[in-house]
Short mmCIF file of C-alpha atoms in Angstrom, two decimals:
data_model
loop_
_atom_site.label_atom_id
_atom_site.label_comp_id
_atom_site.label_asym_id
_atom_site.label_seq_id
_atom_site.Cartn_x
_atom_site.Cartn_y
_atom_site.Cartn_z
CA UNK A 1 22.95 -4.81 17.69
CA UNK A 2 21.38 -2.25 20.17
CA UNK A 3 19.05 -3.95 22.57
CA UNK A 4 16.13 -1.66 21.73
CA UNK A 5 15.80 -3.91 18.79
CA UNK A 6 13.60 -7.07 18.69
CA UNK A 7 15.58 -10.16 17.72
CA UNK A 8 15.09 -11.75 14.90
CA UNK A 9 12.31 -14.55 15.92
CA UNK A 10 10.52 -11.65 17.28
CA UNK A 11 10.57 -9.67 14.08
CA UNK A 12 9.78 -12.56 12.09
CA UNK A 13 6.38 -12.91 14.20
CA UNK A 14 5.70 -9.44 12.17
CA UNK A 15 6.86 -11.01 9.11
CA UNK A 16 3.51 -11.52 7.28
CA UNK A 17 1.76 -8.25 8.93
CA UNK A 18 4.71 -5.58 7.18
CA UNK A 19 4.28 -7.58 4.21
CA UNK A 20 0.72 -7.68 3.53
CA UNK A 21 0.37 -3.78 4.81
CA UNK A 22 -1.09 -4.18 7.64
CA UNK A 23 1.07 -4.30 10.58
CA UNK A 24 0.28 -1.42 12.75
CA UNK A 25 2.87 1.88 12.97
CA UNK A 26 5.05 0.88 16.13
CA UNK A 27 5.68 -2.57 15.04
CA UNK A 28 5.92 -1.52 11.67
CA UNK A 29 8.89 0.29 13.03
CA UNK A 30 10.44 -1.62 15.28
CA UNK A 31 10.75 -4.69 11.93
CA UNK A 32 12.08 -1.94 9.79
CA UNK A 33 14.64 -0.74 12.52
CA UNK A 34 15.52 -4.80 12.87
CA UNK A 35 15.57 -5.06 8.73
CA UNK A 36 18.34 -2.50 8.68
CA UNK A 37 20.62 -4.51 10.28
CA UNK A 38 19.68 -7.91 9.81
CA UNK A 39 19.85 -9.30 5.91
CA UNK A 40 18.80 -12.20 6.78
CA UNK A 41 15.30 -11.55 7.99
CA UNK A 42 15.60 -8.82 5.21
CA UNK A 43 16.01 -11.52 2.82
CA UNK A 44 13.14 -13.35 4.51
CA UNK A 45 10.99 -10.09 4.12
CA UNK A 46 11.41 -10.40 0.37
CA UNK A 47 11.16 -13.24 -0.40
CA UNK A 48 7.27 -13.07 1.36
CA UNK A 49 6.50 -9.81 0.37
CA UNK A 50 6.37 -11.69 -3.45
CA UNK A 51 4.10 -14.78 -2.23
CA UNK A 52 1.94 -11.00 -0.15
CA UNK A 53 2.04 -9.49 -3.70
CA UNK A 54 0.36 -12.50 -5.34
CA UNK A 55 -2.85 -12.13 -3.24
CA UNK A 56 -2.96 -9.20 -5.24
CA UNK A 57 -4.67 -10.71 -7.80
CA UNK A 58 -7.34 -12.47 -6.32
CA UNK A 59 -9.80 -10.24 -6.51
CA UNK A 60 -12.11 -10.42 -10.21
CA UNK A 61 -12.85 -8.34 -12.86
CA UNK A 62 -15.04 -5.52 -12.90
CA UNK A 63 -15.71 -3.22 -15.22
CA UNK A 64 -15.15 0.45 -14.12
CA UNK A 65 -17.69 2.70 -14.25
CA UNK A 66 -16.45 4.50 -17.40
CA UNK A 67 -12.74 4.05 -18.63
CA UNK A 68 -9.75 4.83 -16.54
CA UNK A 69 -7.69 6.15 -19.32
CA UNK A 70 -8.94 9.76 -19.93
CA UNK A 71 -8.75 10.52 -15.75
CA UNK A 72 -4.88 8.99 -15.63
CA UNK A 73 -3.32 10.95 -18.40
CA UNK A 74 -5.69 14.00 -16.78
CA UNK A 75 -4.14 13.38 -14.04
CA UNK A 76 -0.42 12.71 -15.23
CA UNK A 77 -0.63 15.56 -16.96
CA UNK A 78 -2.29 17.68 -13.76
CA UNK A 79 0.65 16.30 -11.85
CA UNK A 80 3.37 17.57 -14.11
CA UNK A 81 1.62 20.85 -14.03
CA UNK A 82 1.61 21.02 -10.26
CA UNK A 83 -2.40 21.07 -9.57
CA UNK A 84 -2.92 18.34 -7.16
CA UNK A 85 -5.98 18.74 -4.95
CA UNK A 86 -5.77 19.38 -1.36
CA UNK A 87 -6.56 16.01 -0.04
CA UNK A 88 -4.03 14.52 -2.49
CA UNK A 89 -1.87 16.37 -1.27
CA UNK A 90 -2.54 16.08 2.02
CA UNK A 91 -3.24 12.40 2.16
CA UNK A 92 -1.22 10.17 -0.62
CA UNK A 93 0.50 6.51 -0.39
CA UNK A 94 3.79 7.23 -1.28
CA UNK A 95 5.12 3.74 -2.60
CA UNK A 96 8.08 5.64 -4.17
CA UNK A 97 8.86 8.01 -1.43
CA UNK A 98 9.18 5.63 1.32
CA UNK A 99 11.79 3.77 -0.38
CA UNK A 100 13.96 7.20 -0.78
CA UNK A 101 12.18 7.67 2.87
CA UNK A 102 13.77 4.60 4.18
CA UNK A 103 10.86 2.25 4.55
CA UNK A 104 11.70 0.42 1.51
CA UNK A 105 8.46 -1.67 1.40
CA UNK A 106 4.95 -2.39 2.40
CA UNK A 107 4.19 1.51 2.58
CA UNK A 108 0.60 0.84 2.11
CA UNK A 109 0.39 2.31 4.85
CA UNK A 110 2.29 5.47 4.60
CA UNK A 111 0.84 8.52 3.87
CA UNK A 112 3.48 11.85 3.21
CA UNK A 113 2.38 15.01 1.54
CA UNK A 114 3.30 14.61 -2.28
CA UNK A 115 4.92 18.30 -1.94
CA UNK A 116 8.31 16.77 -0.41
CA UNK A 117 8.00 13.92 -2.40
CA UNK A 118 11.04 13.46 -4.63
CA UNK A 119 10.35 12.67 -8.30
CA UNK A 120 11.33 9.82 -10.56
CA UNK A 121 13.76 8.70 -7.78
CA UNK A 122 11.99 5.34 -5.73
CA UNK A 123 10.66 2.69 -7.32
CA UNK A 124 7.49 0.95 -6.41
CA UNK A 125 8.86 -2.35 -8.02
CA UNK A 126 10.93 -2.27 -4.36
CA UNK A 127 8.16 -0.98 -2.55
CA UNK A 128 5.29 -3.21 -3.89
CA UNK A 129 7.17 -5.94 -4.95
CA UNK A 130 10.20 -5.87 -1.98
CA UNK A 131 12.42 -4.62 0.03
CA UNK A 132 13.91 -1.98 -2.00
CA UNK A 133 17.44 -1.03 -1.28
CA UNK A 134 18.98 -2.22 2.62
CA UNK A 135 20.62 1.21 2.36
CA UNK A 136 17.55 2.40 1.87
CA UNK A 137 16.57 2.13 5.61
CA UNK A 138 16.97 3.57 8.72
CA UNK A 139 15.19 2.67 12.57
CA UNK A 140 13.48 6.29 13.73
CA UNK A 141 17.05 8.72 14.96
CA UNK A 142 13.73 8.79 18.72
CA UNK A 143 9.77 7.76 18.99
CA UNK A 144 9.06 10.01 21.95
CA UNK A 145 5.29 9.73 23.64
CA UNK A 146 2.25 11.11 22.54
CA UNK A 147 0.24 13.23 25.98
CA UNK A 148 -2.48 14.84 26.86
CA UNK A 149 -2.34 17.64 29.15
CA UNK A 150 -3.37 15.81 31.97
CA UNK A 151 -0.50 13.36 31.43
CA UNK A 152 -2.30 10.41 29.72
CA UNK A 153 0.25 8.32 27.05
CA UNK A 154 -2.23 8.39 23.75
CA UNK A 155 1.13 7.71 21.44
CA UNK A 156 4.52 8.15 19.98
CA UNK A 157 6.27 9.90 17.15
CA UNK A 158 9.02 8.54 15.70
CA UNK A 159 11.32 10.50 13.96
CA UNK A 160 13.36 9.66 11.50
CA UNK A 161 16.49 11.72 9.95
CA UNK A 162 18.86 11.24 7.00
CA UNK A 163 18.74 13.07 3.43
CA UNK A 164 14.96 12.67 4.25
CA UNK A 165 13.72 13.46 7.26
CA UNK A 166 9.91 11.99 7.78
CA UNK A 167 8.09 10.96 10.62
CA UNK A 168 5.34 8.14 11.46
CA UNK A 169 2.52 9.22 14.37
CA UNK A 170 0.96 6.36 16.25
CA UNK A 171 -2.61 7.43 17.99
CA UNK A 172 -4.38 5.33 19.74
CA UNK A 173 -5.79 6.87 23.18
CA UNK A 174 -7.81 9.55 21.01
CA UNK A 175 -10.40 8.52 20.62
CA UNK A 176 -13.32 7.70 17.68
CA UNK A 177 -12.31 8.23 13.94
CA UNK A 178 -12.03 12.15 14.11
CA UNK A 179 -9.50 14.35 11.86
CA UNK A 180 -7.03 15.93 13.65
CA UNK A 181 -3.97 18.10 13.11
CA UNK A 182 -0.72 17.55 13.02
CA UNK A 183 1.64 20.14 13.58
CA UNK A 184 5.51 20.12 14.42
CA UNK A 185 7.56 24.14 16.29
CA UNK A 186 11.02 23.14 15.31
CA UNK A 187 14.23 24.46 18.14
CA UNK A 188 14.11 28.40 16.94
CA UNK A 189 10.97 28.81 16.75
CA UNK A 190 9.28 27.92 13.87
CA UNK A 191 5.56 26.12 13.15
CA UNK A 192 5.12 23.52 11.10
CA UNK A 193 2.26 22.40 9.47
CA UNK A 194 2.61 18.85 8.42
CA UNK A 195 -0.98 18.06 7.39
CA UNK A 196 -4.77 16.85 8.19
CA UNK A 197 -4.75 12.81 8.98
CA UNK A 198 -7.85 10.94 10.72
CA UNK A 199 -6.87 8.86 14.39
CA UNK A 200 -8.22 5.71 13.20
CA UNK A 201 -5.57 5.31 10.23
CA UNK A 202 -3.10 3.63 12.57
CA UNK A 203 0.29 5.01 11.77
CA UNK A 204 0.56 8.90 9.78
CA UNK A 205 3.24 9.29 8.37
CA UNK A 206 4.44 12.97 7.59
CA UNK A 207 8.33 13.90 5.50
CA UNK A 208 9.89 16.62 7.31
CA UNK A 209 10.53 19.91 5.09
CA UNK A 210 13.32 20.73 8.09
CA UNK A 211 16.04 18.58 9.79
CA UNK A 212 14.81 16.12 12.34
CA UNK A 213 17.82 17.45 15.07
CA UNK A 214 16.08 20.25 14.39
CA UNK A 215 12.39 19.85 16.06
CA UNK A 216 11.29 20.45 19.87
CA UNK A 217 7.94 20.01 19.66
CA UNK A 218 5.08 17.72 18.01
CA UNK A 219 1.67 18.68 18.31
CA UNK A 220 -2.25 16.91 17.33
CA UNK A 221 -4.44 19.43 17.79
CA UNK A 222 -8.96 19.23 16.40
CA UNK A 223 -9.35 21.44 13.65
CA UNK A 224 -10.24 24.04 15.67
CA UNK A 225 -7.20 24.89 16.76
CA UNK A 226 -7.11 23.17 20.75
CA UNK A 227 -4.38 21.03 21.34
CA UNK A 228 -4.78 16.96 21.93
CA UNK A 229 -2.08 16.08 23.06
CA UNK A 230 2.22 17.06 22.23
CA UNK A 231 5.01 15.21 22.59
CA UNK A 232 8.53 16.43 23.50
CA UNK A 233 11.02 16.04 19.97
CA UNK A 234 13.95 17.78 21.84
CA UNK A 235 16.85 15.04 21.96
CA UNK B 1 -5.93 6.19 -34.72
CA UNK B 2 -8.02 5.01 -31.42
CA UNK B 3 -9.26 1.72 -31.23
CA UNK B 4 -13.45 1.60 -32.06
CA UNK B 5 -16.06 3.09 -29.43
CA UNK B 6 -17.35 0.08 -29.43
CA UNK B 7 -13.81 -1.90 -28.28
CA UNK B 8 -13.86 0.52 -25.71
CA UNK B 9 -15.96 0.38 -22.98
CA UNK B 10 -15.96 -3.32 -21.37
CA UNK B 11 -13.03 -4.50 -23.72
CA UNK B 12 -11.18 -6.84 -22.05
CA UNK B 13 -8.20 -6.89 -24.17
CA UNK B 14 -8.81 -4.62 -27.19
CA UNK B 15 -7.84 -5.85 -30.29
CA UNK B 16 -6.81 -2.45 -32.31
CA UNK B 17 -5.80 -1.81 -34.94
CA UNK B 18 -3.23 -0.64 -32.93
CA UNK B 19 0.51 -2.15 -32.31
CA UNK B 20 0.13 -1.58 -28.80
CA UNK B 21 -2.83 -3.90 -28.02
CA UNK B 22 -0.81 -7.03 -28.68
CA UNK B 23 1.98 -5.85 -27.38
CA UNK B 24 3.20 -7.35 -24.38
CA UNK B 25 3.26 -5.91 -20.82
CA UNK B 26 7.27 -5.63 -20.70
CA UNK B 27 7.35 -3.91 -24.18
CA UNK B 28 4.09 -1.52 -22.91
CA UNK B 29 5.84 -0.38 -19.60
CA UNK B 30 8.87 0.28 -21.60
CA UNK B 31 6.92 2.48 -24.21
CA UNK B 32 5.12 3.77 -20.88
CA UNK B 33 8.24 4.86 -18.87
CA UNK B 34 9.42 7.11 -22.52
CA UNK B 35 5.92 8.97 -22.15
CA UNK B 36 4.12 6.80 -24.73
CA UNK B 37 -0.15 8.01 -23.54
CA UNK B 38 -1.14 5.66 -26.56
CA UNK B 39 1.03 2.83 -23.77
CA UNK B 40 -0.85 4.49 -20.97
CA UNK B 41 -3.43 3.95 -22.53
CA UNK B 42 -3.49 0.76 -24.15
CA UNK B 43 -2.43 -0.78 -20.25
CA UNK B 44 -4.86 1.24 -18.98
CA UNK B 45 -7.55 -0.73 -21.13
CA UNK B 46 -5.47 -3.88 -20.44
CA UNK B 47 -6.12 -4.13 -16.56
CA UNK B 48 -8.35 -1.68 -15.91
CA UNK B 49 -11.13 -5.00 -14.70
CA UNK B 50 -8.38 -5.78 -12.97
CA UNK B 51 -7.22 -3.30 -10.90
CA UNK B 52 -11.26 -1.39 -10.78
CA UNK B 53 -11.97 -4.99 -9.23
CA UNK B 54 -9.13 -5.25 -6.52
CA UNK B 55 -9.76 -1.32 -5.06
CA UNK B 56 -13.62 -2.60 -5.43
CA UNK B 57 -13.48 -4.94 -3.56
CA UNK B 58 -10.99 -3.30 -0.54
CA UNK B 59 -12.82 -0.45 -0.96
CA UNK B 60 -16.38 -1.24 -1.43
CA UNK B 61 -17.42 1.71 -3.11
CA UNK B 62 -17.89 2.97 -6.93
CA UNK B 63 -16.47 6.38 -6.64
CA UNK B 64 -12.73 5.71 -3.73
CA UNK B 65 -12.77 2.40 -6.06
CA UNK B 66 -12.02 4.84 -9.17
CA UNK B 67 -10.03 6.76 -7.68
CA UNK B 68 -7.58 4.44 -6.31
CA UNK B 69 -7.26 2.30 -9.42
CA UNK B 70 -6.74 5.69 -11.59
CA UNK B 71 -4.41 6.83 -9.10
CA UNK B 72 -2.73 3.35 -9.35
CA UNK B 73 -2.26 3.82 -13.04
CA UNK B 74 -0.48 7.09 -12.39
CA UNK B 75 2.15 5.71 -10.25
CA UNK B 76 2.71 2.80 -12.44
CA UNK B 77 3.22 5.27 -15.84
CA UNK B 78 5.22 7.42 -13.11
CA UNK B 79 7.35 4.52 -12.44
CA UNK B 80 6.94 2.53 -15.45
CA UNK B 81 11.02 2.78 -15.92
CA UNK B 82 11.86 0.86 -12.63
CA UNK B 83 9.77 -2.58 -13.36
CA UNK B 84 11.36 -5.62 -13.31
CA UNK B 85 9.82 -8.51 -14.50
CA UNK B 86 12.68 -11.06 -12.77
CA UNK B 87 11.08 -9.86 -10.01
CA UNK B 88 6.45 -9.63 -10.42
CA UNK B 89 4.80 -10.36 -13.39
CA UNK B 90 3.42 -6.68 -14.45
CA UNK B 91 -0.64 -7.49 -13.66
CA UNK B 92 1.49 -8.50 -9.71
CA UNK B 93 3.20 -4.74 -9.46
CA UNK B 94 0.66 -3.00 -10.58
CA UNK B 95 -1.63 -5.06 -8.83
CA UNK B 96 0.17 -4.13 -5.28
CA UNK B 97 0.52 -0.86 -6.24
CA UNK B 98 -3.19 0.02 -6.11
CA UNK B 99 -3.25 -2.57 -3.34
CA UNK B 100 -0.86 -0.44 -1.06
CA UNK B 101 -3.28 2.35 -1.98
CA UNK B 102 -6.73 0.97 -1.06
CA UNK B 103 -4.72 0.16 1.69
CA UNK B 104 -3.74 3.26 3.19
CA UNK B 105 -8.32 4.40 1.73
CA UNK B 106 -8.90 1.48 4.11
CA UNK B 107 -7.70 3.09 7.28
CA UNK B 108 -8.75 6.05 6.41
CA UNK B 109 -12.66 4.23 6.75
CA UNK B 110 -14.67 1.93 9.11
CA UNK B 111 -13.00 -1.87 7.67
CA UNK B 112 -15.74 -3.20 5.01
CA UNK B 113 -18.21 -5.61 7.08
CA UNK B 114 -17.08 -9.05 4.92
CA UNK B 115 -18.95 -12.09 5.40
CA UNK B 116 -18.64 -15.82 4.74
CA UNK B 117 -20.48 -15.37 1.55
CA UNK B 118 -18.05 -11.95 0.07
CA UNK B 119 -14.93 -14.36 1.18
CA UNK B 120 -17.01 -17.91 -0.57
CA UNK B 121 -17.46 -15.22 -3.82
CA UNK B 122 -14.14 -14.10 -3.37
CA UNK B 123 -12.06 -17.39 -3.40
CA UNK B 124 -13.97 -18.85 -6.51
CA UNK B 125 -13.83 -16.34 -8.39
CA UNK B 126 -11.46 -17.19 -10.98
CA UNK B 127 -14.34 -19.09 -13.24
CA UNK B 128 -16.79 -16.14 -13.53
CA UNK B 129 -13.84 -14.63 -14.80
CA UNK B 130 -12.22 -15.92 -17.91
CA UNK B 131 -9.37 -13.06 -18.55
CA UNK B 132 -7.85 -14.18 -15.66
CA UNK B 133 -4.66 -15.31 -15.62
CA UNK B 134 -5.72 -18.47 -15.21
CA UNK B 135 -1.43 -20.65 -14.30
CA UNK B 136 -1.27 -17.55 -11.66
CA UNK B 137 -4.77 -17.04 -10.23
CA UNK B 138 -5.37 -20.82 -10.52
CA UNK B 139 -2.49 -21.35 -9.28
CA UNK B 140 -3.14 -18.41 -6.25
CA UNK B 141 -7.06 -20.08 -5.95
CA UNK B 142 -5.77 -23.90 -5.32
CA UNK B 143 -2.89 -22.54 -3.03
CA UNK B 144 -5.42 -20.98 -1.04
CA UNK B 145 -8.12 -24.15 -1.42
CA UNK B 146 -5.74 -26.19 0.63
CA UNK B 147 -5.26 -23.72 3.42
CA UNK B 148 -7.22 -25.15 6.87
CA UNK B 149 -10.27 -22.86 6.44
CA UNK B 150 -9.20 -20.77 10.02
CA UNK B 151 -5.65 -19.49 8.32
CA UNK B 152 -7.11 -18.84 4.61
CA UNK B 153 -9.94 -16.36 5.84
CA UNK B 154 -7.65 -14.60 8.19
CA UNK B 155 -4.60 -13.98 4.92
CA UNK B 156 -7.43 -13.48 2.64
CA UNK B 157 -9.59 -10.23 4.63
CA UNK B 158 -6.05 -9.10 5.47
CA UNK B 159 -4.48 -8.76 0.87
CA UNK B 160 -7.89 -8.63 -0.32
CA UNK B 161 -9.51 -5.91 2.23
CA UNK B 162 -6.27 -4.32 4.37
CA UNK B 163 -8.02 -5.48 7.67
CA UNK B 164 -5.21 -5.68 10.10
CA UNK B 165 -5.31 -9.00 13.30
CA UNK B 166 -7.16 -7.27 15.42
CA UNK B 167 -9.88 -6.35 13.40
CA UNK B 168 -9.66 -9.79 11.43
CA UNK B 169 -9.81 -10.70 15.82
CA UNK B 170 -12.76 -9.17 15.57
CA UNK B 171 -14.46 -10.27 12.55
CA UNK B 172 -13.96 -14.26 13.49
CA UNK B 173 -13.93 -13.45 17.11
CA UNK B 174 -10.51 -15.12 18.56
CA UNK B 175 -8.49 -13.21 21.20
CA UNK B 176 -5.27 -11.13 18.19
CA UNK B 177 -2.39 -13.26 19.22
CA UNK B 178 -4.73 -16.12 17.53
CA UNK B 179 -5.05 -13.63 14.93
CA UNK B 180 -1.67 -12.91 14.27
CA UNK B 181 -0.53 -16.75 14.36
CA UNK B 182 -3.69 -17.37 11.52
CA UNK B 183 -2.29 -14.68 9.04
CA UNK B 184 1.01 -16.06 9.73
CA UNK B 185 0.48 -19.58 8.93
CA UNK B 186 -1.59 -19.54 5.92
CA UNK B 187 0.68 -17.05 4.49
CA UNK B 188 4.08 -19.16 5.59
CA UNK B 189 1.70 -22.53 4.63
CA UNK B 190 0.81 -20.46 1.20
CA UNK B 191 4.77 -19.31 0.60
CA UNK B 192 5.52 -23.34 0.50
CA UNK B 193 2.69 -24.85 -1.74
CA UNK B 194 3.88 -21.33 -4.11
CA UNK B 195 7.46 -21.59 -4.43
CA UNK B 196 6.37 -25.85 -4.51
CA UNK B 197 4.15 -24.83 -8.38
CA UNK B 198 6.09 -22.19 -9.53
CA UNK B 199 8.78 -24.43 -11.49
CA UNK B 200 6.04 -25.54 -13.15
CA UNK B 201 4.33 -22.92 -14.68
#
C-alpha cells in the first residue's frame, strides 16, 4: 500500500460520515482510495451504509402540494427526449454515474453534467445502500492545489482516470457562498467548460469529456470571467 | 383506468381498481423496469408523502422539496431493474436516493436551522403517522431513543438535515473532533442496536 493512503484505522474514523454522505471532499477521496485497496474496510463501509440508509426513513410523511406522478412521468419523457433544463444538466446528483465513475456509494454530494452520463448501466442501489463493485473504484491519479494569482492555496483538484474520467474540485478559501465557473485546458490547448458550482458546495464533481492524462490546467473563474484560482494538472 | 379523482390527492394507499395499487413494491418496481407507467403512478402515489416529507425536512422549502422528490422517483424508475430487495426495503432504497439528492441541494444552500423542538418532533414523528412502516420506523426510533442525547442529535442532524461534522460542531458549539466522535459513536451504536433486532422482524 502506498504511504499516502490512510491506514485502516484512519479510514474507519471517516466511514460514518462517508456513508451518511457528509464527508468533506478531500477526506472522501482519501477514504475511497483506501477502500479500493482494502476489502475489509470496504465490507465495513458496506454494512455501515445499511444502517445509514435506514435513517432515511426517519422523516415524517408530508403531503406534497400536488400529486407528483404527472411530473415524474413528464420528466422522464423530457429526459428521454434530451430536453433538460440548464440547472438539471449542470447540477444533478449522480448516484448511477458515480458508480461508473468509480465512487461507488455515497455520491449524494457529487455533481456532474448530466449530458455526460452513461445511462442504464449504473445502479443507485449500489450507490445508495452499498459500495458498489470494488472494481469500479480507483484512487485519484493526481491531486493538485488550486492557487490564487498571489499563490495562496484555496483548494484542490483531484483527477480520476479510467474509462469515465472525472475530477473533484474542493474549494475552501474563496470566501462566501458564490457561484463560480470551472474550466480545464488540455495539453493540446483545447479549453473545456465543465460547468458552474457554488463555492460552499464542499466538493464539486465533474465528468471529464477528455482523458484525464490530457489535462494541463484547471481554472475557477467568476461568472464575469476573472480567474480566481488555477491548478496545474500536468504531470 | 385511473383511480377515482377523490383518491388521487393525499391517498396514502390507493385502493383502486388497478392491480397495481395492491401490488408489492417488488412487483411494481419490476413493472416499472419494463416501462409500465401505471406501475410508476402507483409507486409514486404509494411513496410520495414519504419522499416529499424527507425532502421537505432536509430542505425546508416546498419548491426544492417537490423538485427533489420528483427527481428521486425518476431515478428510481430509471434504475428500477437494479433494485435488490435482499439489500434493503424498497422504501429505504427510494428514500436514500431522495436523501442523496437532497444532500446535494443542501450543499448549495446554507443549512436549514434546526432547533431542539424540530429534532424532538422528528424523533416522535412516527406516532402521528400510522402509514409509516411500523416495523422499520418504530425500530429505528427505538434505537435512536437509546442513544445518548448528544449522539442522537449528531446522527439526526447528519442524516435528516445533511449537516456536515463542521456544521454540527457549529450548531452544538463543540469542537469539530467532538462532532465527528459523536457521529461515529452514534452511528456505530445504532448499527449494533438495529442489527440486534433484525432477526425479530
